[in-house]
XYZ file of C-alpha atoms in Angstrom:
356
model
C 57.949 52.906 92.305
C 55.804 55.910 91.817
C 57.185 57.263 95.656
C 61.094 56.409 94.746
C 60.096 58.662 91.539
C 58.947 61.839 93.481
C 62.530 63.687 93.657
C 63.334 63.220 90.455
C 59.672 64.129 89.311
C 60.640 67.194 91.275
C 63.781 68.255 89.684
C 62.757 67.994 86.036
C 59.425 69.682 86.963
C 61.315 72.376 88.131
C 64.089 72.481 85.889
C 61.621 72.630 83.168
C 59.244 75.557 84.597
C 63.040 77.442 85.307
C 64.298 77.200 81.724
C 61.568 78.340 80.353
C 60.801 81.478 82.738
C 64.383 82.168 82.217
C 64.340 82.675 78.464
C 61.000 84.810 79.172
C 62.692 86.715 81.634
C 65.479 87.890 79.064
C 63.104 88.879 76.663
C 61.042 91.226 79.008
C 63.368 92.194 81.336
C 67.103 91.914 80.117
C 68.432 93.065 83.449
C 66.263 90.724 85.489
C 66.874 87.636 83.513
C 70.222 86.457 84.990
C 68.595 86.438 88.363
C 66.298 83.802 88.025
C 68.151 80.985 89.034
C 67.988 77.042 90.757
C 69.615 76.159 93.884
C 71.748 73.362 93.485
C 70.280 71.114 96.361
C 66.555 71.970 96.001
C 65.921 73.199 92.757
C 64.309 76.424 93.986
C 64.160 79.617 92.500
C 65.835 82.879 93.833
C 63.004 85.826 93.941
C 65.549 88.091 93.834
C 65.318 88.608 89.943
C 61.181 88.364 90.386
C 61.821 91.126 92.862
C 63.399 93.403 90.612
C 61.213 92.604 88.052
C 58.299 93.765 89.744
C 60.046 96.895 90.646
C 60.814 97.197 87.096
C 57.094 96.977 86.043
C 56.328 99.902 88.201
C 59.305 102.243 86.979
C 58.832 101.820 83.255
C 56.616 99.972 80.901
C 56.576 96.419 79.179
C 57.719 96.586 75.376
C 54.595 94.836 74.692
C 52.194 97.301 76.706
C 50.611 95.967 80.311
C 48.312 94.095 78.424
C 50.539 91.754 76.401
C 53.025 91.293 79.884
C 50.410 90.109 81.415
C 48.810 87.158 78.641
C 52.638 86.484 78.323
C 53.068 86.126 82.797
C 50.143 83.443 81.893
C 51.775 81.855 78.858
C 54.720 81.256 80.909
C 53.012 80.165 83.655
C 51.427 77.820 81.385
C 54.493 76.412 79.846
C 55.966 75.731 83.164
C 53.342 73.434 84.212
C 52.666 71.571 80.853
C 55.756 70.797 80.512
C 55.905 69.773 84.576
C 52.564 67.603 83.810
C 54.396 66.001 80.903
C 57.586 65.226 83.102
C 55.346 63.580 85.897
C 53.437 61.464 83.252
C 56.648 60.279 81.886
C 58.378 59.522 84.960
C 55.009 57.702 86.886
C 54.408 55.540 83.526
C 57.932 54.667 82.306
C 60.178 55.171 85.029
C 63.787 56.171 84.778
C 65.002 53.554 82.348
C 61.525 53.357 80.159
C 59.647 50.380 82.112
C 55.694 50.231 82.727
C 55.666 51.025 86.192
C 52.133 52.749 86.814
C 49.305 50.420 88.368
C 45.674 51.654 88.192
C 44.378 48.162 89.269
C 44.470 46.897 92.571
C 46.998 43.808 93.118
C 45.301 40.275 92.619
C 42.686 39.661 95.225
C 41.919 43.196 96.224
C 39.859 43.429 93.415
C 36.348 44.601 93.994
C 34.080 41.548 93.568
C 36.967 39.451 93.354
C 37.573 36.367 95.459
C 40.604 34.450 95.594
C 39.913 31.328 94.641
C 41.668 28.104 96.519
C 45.286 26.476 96.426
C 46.823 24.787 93.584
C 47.124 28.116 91.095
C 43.669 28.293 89.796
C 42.631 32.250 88.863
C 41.069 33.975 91.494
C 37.509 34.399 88.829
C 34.154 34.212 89.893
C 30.600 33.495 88.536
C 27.768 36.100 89.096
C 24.513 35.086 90.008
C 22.338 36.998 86.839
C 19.277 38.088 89.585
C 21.257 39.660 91.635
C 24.818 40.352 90.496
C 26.453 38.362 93.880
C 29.783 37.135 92.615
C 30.503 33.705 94.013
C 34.507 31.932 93.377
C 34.954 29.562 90.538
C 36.503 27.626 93.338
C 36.740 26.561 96.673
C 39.936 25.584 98.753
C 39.189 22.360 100.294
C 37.179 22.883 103.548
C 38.799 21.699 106.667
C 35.525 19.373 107.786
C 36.397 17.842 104.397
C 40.244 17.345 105.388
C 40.214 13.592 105.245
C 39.084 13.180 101.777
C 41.261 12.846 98.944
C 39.865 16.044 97.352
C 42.288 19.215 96.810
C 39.829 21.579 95.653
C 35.804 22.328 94.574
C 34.342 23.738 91.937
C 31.494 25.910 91.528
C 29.041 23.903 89.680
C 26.290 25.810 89.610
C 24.413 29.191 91.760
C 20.957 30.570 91.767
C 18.724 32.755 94.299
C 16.488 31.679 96.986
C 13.376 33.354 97.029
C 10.629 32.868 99.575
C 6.819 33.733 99.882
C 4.578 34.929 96.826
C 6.310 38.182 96.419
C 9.471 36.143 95.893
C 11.545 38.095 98.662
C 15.304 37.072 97.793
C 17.154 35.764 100.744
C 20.189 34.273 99.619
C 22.754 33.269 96.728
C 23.660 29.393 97.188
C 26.678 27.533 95.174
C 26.756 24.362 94.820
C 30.424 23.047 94.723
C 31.976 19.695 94.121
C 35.200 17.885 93.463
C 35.499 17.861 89.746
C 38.257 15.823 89.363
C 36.287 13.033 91.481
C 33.455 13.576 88.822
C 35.485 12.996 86.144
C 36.605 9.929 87.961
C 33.632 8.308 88.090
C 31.687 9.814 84.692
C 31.913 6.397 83.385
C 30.087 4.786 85.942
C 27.486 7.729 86.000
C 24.529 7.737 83.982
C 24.046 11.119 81.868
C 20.707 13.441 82.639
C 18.911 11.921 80.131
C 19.183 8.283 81.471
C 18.756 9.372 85.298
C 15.895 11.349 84.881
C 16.873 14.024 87.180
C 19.790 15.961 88.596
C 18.651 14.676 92.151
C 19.297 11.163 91.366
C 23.542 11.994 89.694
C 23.805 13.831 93.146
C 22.736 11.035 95.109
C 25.002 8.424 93.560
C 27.614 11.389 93.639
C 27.276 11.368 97.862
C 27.120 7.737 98.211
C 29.807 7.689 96.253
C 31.783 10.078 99.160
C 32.054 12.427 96.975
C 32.330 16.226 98.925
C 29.918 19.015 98.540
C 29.897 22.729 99.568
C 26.519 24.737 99.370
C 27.830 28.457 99.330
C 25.075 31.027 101.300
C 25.622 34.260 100.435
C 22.903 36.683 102.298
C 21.557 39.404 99.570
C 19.959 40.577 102.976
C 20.987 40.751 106.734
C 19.562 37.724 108.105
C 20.458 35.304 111.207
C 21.545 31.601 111.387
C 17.931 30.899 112.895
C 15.941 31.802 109.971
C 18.844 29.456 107.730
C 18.421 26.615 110.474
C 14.695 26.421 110.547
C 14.654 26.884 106.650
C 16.607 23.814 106.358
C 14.580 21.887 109.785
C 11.613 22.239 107.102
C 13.110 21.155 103.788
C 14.292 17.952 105.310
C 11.045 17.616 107.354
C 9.266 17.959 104.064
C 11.292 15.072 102.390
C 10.647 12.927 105.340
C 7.193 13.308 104.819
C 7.146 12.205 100.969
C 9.469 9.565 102.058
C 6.705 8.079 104.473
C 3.811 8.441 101.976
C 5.964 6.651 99.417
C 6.750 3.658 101.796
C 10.842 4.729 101.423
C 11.592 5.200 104.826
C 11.136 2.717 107.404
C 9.873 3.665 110.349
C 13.099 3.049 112.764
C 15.242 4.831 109.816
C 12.706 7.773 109.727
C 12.886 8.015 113.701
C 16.697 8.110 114.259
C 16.409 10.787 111.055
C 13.914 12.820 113.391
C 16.622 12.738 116.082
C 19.489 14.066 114.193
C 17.166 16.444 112.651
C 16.652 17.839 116.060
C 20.460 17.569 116.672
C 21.078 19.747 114.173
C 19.466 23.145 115.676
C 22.211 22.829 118.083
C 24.984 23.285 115.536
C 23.112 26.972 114.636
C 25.020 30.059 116.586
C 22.257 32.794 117.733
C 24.105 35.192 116.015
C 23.286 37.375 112.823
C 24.284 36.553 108.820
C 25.260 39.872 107.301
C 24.418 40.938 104.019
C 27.226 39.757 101.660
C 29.065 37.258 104.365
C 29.401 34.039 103.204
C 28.754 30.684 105.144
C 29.835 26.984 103.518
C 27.641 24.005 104.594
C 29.740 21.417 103.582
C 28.609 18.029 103.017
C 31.349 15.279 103.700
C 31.750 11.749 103.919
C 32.586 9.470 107.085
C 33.824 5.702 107.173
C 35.497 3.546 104.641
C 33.700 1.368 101.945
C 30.018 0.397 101.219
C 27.633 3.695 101.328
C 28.928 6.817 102.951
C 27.955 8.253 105.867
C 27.434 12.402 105.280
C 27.859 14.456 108.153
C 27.104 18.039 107.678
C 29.601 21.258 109.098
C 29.268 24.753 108.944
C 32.086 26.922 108.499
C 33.028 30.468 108.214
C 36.015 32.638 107.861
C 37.782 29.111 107.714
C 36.261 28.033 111.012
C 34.275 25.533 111.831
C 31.000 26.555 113.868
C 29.663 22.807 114.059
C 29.201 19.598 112.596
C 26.345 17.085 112.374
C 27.485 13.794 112.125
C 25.570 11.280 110.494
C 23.617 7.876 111.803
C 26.199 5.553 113.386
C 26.820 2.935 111.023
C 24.940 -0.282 111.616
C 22.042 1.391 112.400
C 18.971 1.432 109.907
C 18.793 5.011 108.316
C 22.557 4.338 107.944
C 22.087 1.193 105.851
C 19.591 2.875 103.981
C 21.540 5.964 103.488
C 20.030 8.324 104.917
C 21.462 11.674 107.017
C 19.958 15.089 107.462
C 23.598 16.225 105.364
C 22.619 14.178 102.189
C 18.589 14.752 102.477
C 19.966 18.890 102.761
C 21.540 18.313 99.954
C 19.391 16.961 97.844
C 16.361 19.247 98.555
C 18.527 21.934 96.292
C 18.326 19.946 93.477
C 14.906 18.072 94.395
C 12.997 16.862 91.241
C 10.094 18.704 92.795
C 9.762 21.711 95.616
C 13.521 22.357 95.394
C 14.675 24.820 97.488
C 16.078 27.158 94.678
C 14.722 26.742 91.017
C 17.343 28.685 89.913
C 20.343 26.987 91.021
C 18.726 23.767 90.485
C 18.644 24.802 86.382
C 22.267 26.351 86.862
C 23.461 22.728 88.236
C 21.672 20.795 85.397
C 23.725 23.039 83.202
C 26.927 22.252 84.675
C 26.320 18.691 85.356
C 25.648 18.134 81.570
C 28.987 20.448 80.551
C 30.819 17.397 82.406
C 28.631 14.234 82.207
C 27.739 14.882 77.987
């Protein structure tokens, strides 16, 4: 709108500057004044009549004295382009026939810090992490590992920094994302945080349940998919561990784990994470009925890098419900040695905003 506006922006401009340089003309120079003039298909003024003038200024003097043509030159001058500023502001902001037409913003989605959010019309807001002002979408378009569910869009249900080693480096933003609908489904069947005891134990009855998650990595520094993979090798290794002190894993469950856990390096590209680039681990269900089965996919730019599946069904870890997916899961939310403190707080707070 503001381009098509240009010509006519133009014209007035100069129409405006020409009326009034005109009527200054006639006052100074009489003679001169009638040959100031527009041409009819640019709007340009004829220097013939600034020709003379100048001649004239030479042969005899202004009736105001030098001094006093001069300021008034400026004036003018002046004039011409206030009134041309006033034109362009006019024409840029209303238009021709008095709309709004002047956009400052950028359209939605090119905003900076902005993500679109998914299908289905929800606002393209965000959430921003308070340590270190990453913005992460409200929510998520379904991911395509997560295409057979009956799930048409996640929401962000809490975010928090990963920090690592006593100087608490920060590594990464994570978001955790669910189906909200499907919790609203089943909140009757769901005990509230008071009665389970911990958010780990509503997010375990949530995956069992089939229920799809997305954990959101957003690097706050360049880092590569082998420091993520062998972060996550040793949070599940470490909930293995506690799982064999406490007598909760048998010991044919807790070697097929082992094996998938090994299976998963393979899904890890030796490639770098920029700063700011986000990767989903999505946590999905396989099979019909009973327990589900969570496999575990990474994707990307809406690609899929990989996928873990989980234990074949019928096999002991399987019964018991175990995967590397779930056990990933859960050690974000862990009642102790979570992975992230803070986004294990920010998910208590949003589970209770929909369970209370």
């Amino acid at each position: 709108m503001a381009q098509r506006s240009m010509p006519v922006l133009t014209r007035v401009a100069a129409t405006s500057a020409a009326a009034v340089s005109t009527r200054a003309g006639a006052r100074l120079w009489p003679s001169a004044a009638g040959s100031a003039a527009l041409t009819s298909s640019r709007c340009q003024f004829s220097t013939s009549g600034t020709s003379r003038a100048s001649s004239h200024k030479h042969r005899r003097a202004s009736p105001f004295g030098d001094a006093s043509y001069f300021s008034t030159r400026q004036l003018v001058a002046l004039t011409a382009a206030g009134l041309g500023l006033l034109c362009a502001h006019e024409l840029l902001v209303h238009g021709n026939d008095g709309r709004h037409v002047l956009q400052l913003e950028a359209p939605p989605g090119e905003r900076s810090g902005i993500i679109p959010a998914g299908e289905g019309g929800v606002p393209g807001t965000t959430r921003k992490d308070p340590a270190t002002g990453t913005e992460l979408p409200e929510y998520l378009p379904l991911p395509l590992s997560a295409a057979g569910t009956r799930s048409q869009e996640l929401s962000l249900i809490g975010l928090g920094v990963r920090t690592v080693s006593f100087l608490s480096v920060r590594v990464y933003v994570a978001g955790l994302y669910l189906d909200a609908s499907a919790l609203k489904k089943v909140k009757g069947n769901l005990p509230t945080l008071a009665a389970a005891g911990s958010a780990e134990e509503i997010i375990r009855l949530l995956a069992d349940a089939g229920v799809p998650f997305v954990v959101r990595i957003v690097p706050v520094r360049s880092t590569d998919f082998n420091h993520l993979r062998d972060g996550f090798t040793r949070s599940v290794q470490a909930r293995l561990k506690n799982a064999r002190k406490a007598k909760a894993i048998s010991p044919q469950a807790d070697e097929e784990i082992s094996a998938s856990l090994q299976e998963l390096k393979a899904i890890f590209p030796p490639s770098k994470l920029p700063k700011g680039s986000a990767l989903d681990v999505v946590i999905h269900p396989r099979g019909l009925g009973g327990r589900s089965r969570m496999a575990l996919s990474l994707e990307q730019d809406g690609k899929v890098i990989g996928t873990l599946e989980p234990p074949p069904a019928g096999t002991e870890a399987a019964n018991a419900g175990w995967s590397v997916g779930k056990e990933l899961l859960l050690a974000y939310v862990a009642d102790k040695n979570e992975i992230s403190t803070p986004l294990k707080q920010s998910v208590i707070e949003g589970l209770r905003a929909n369970l209370v």
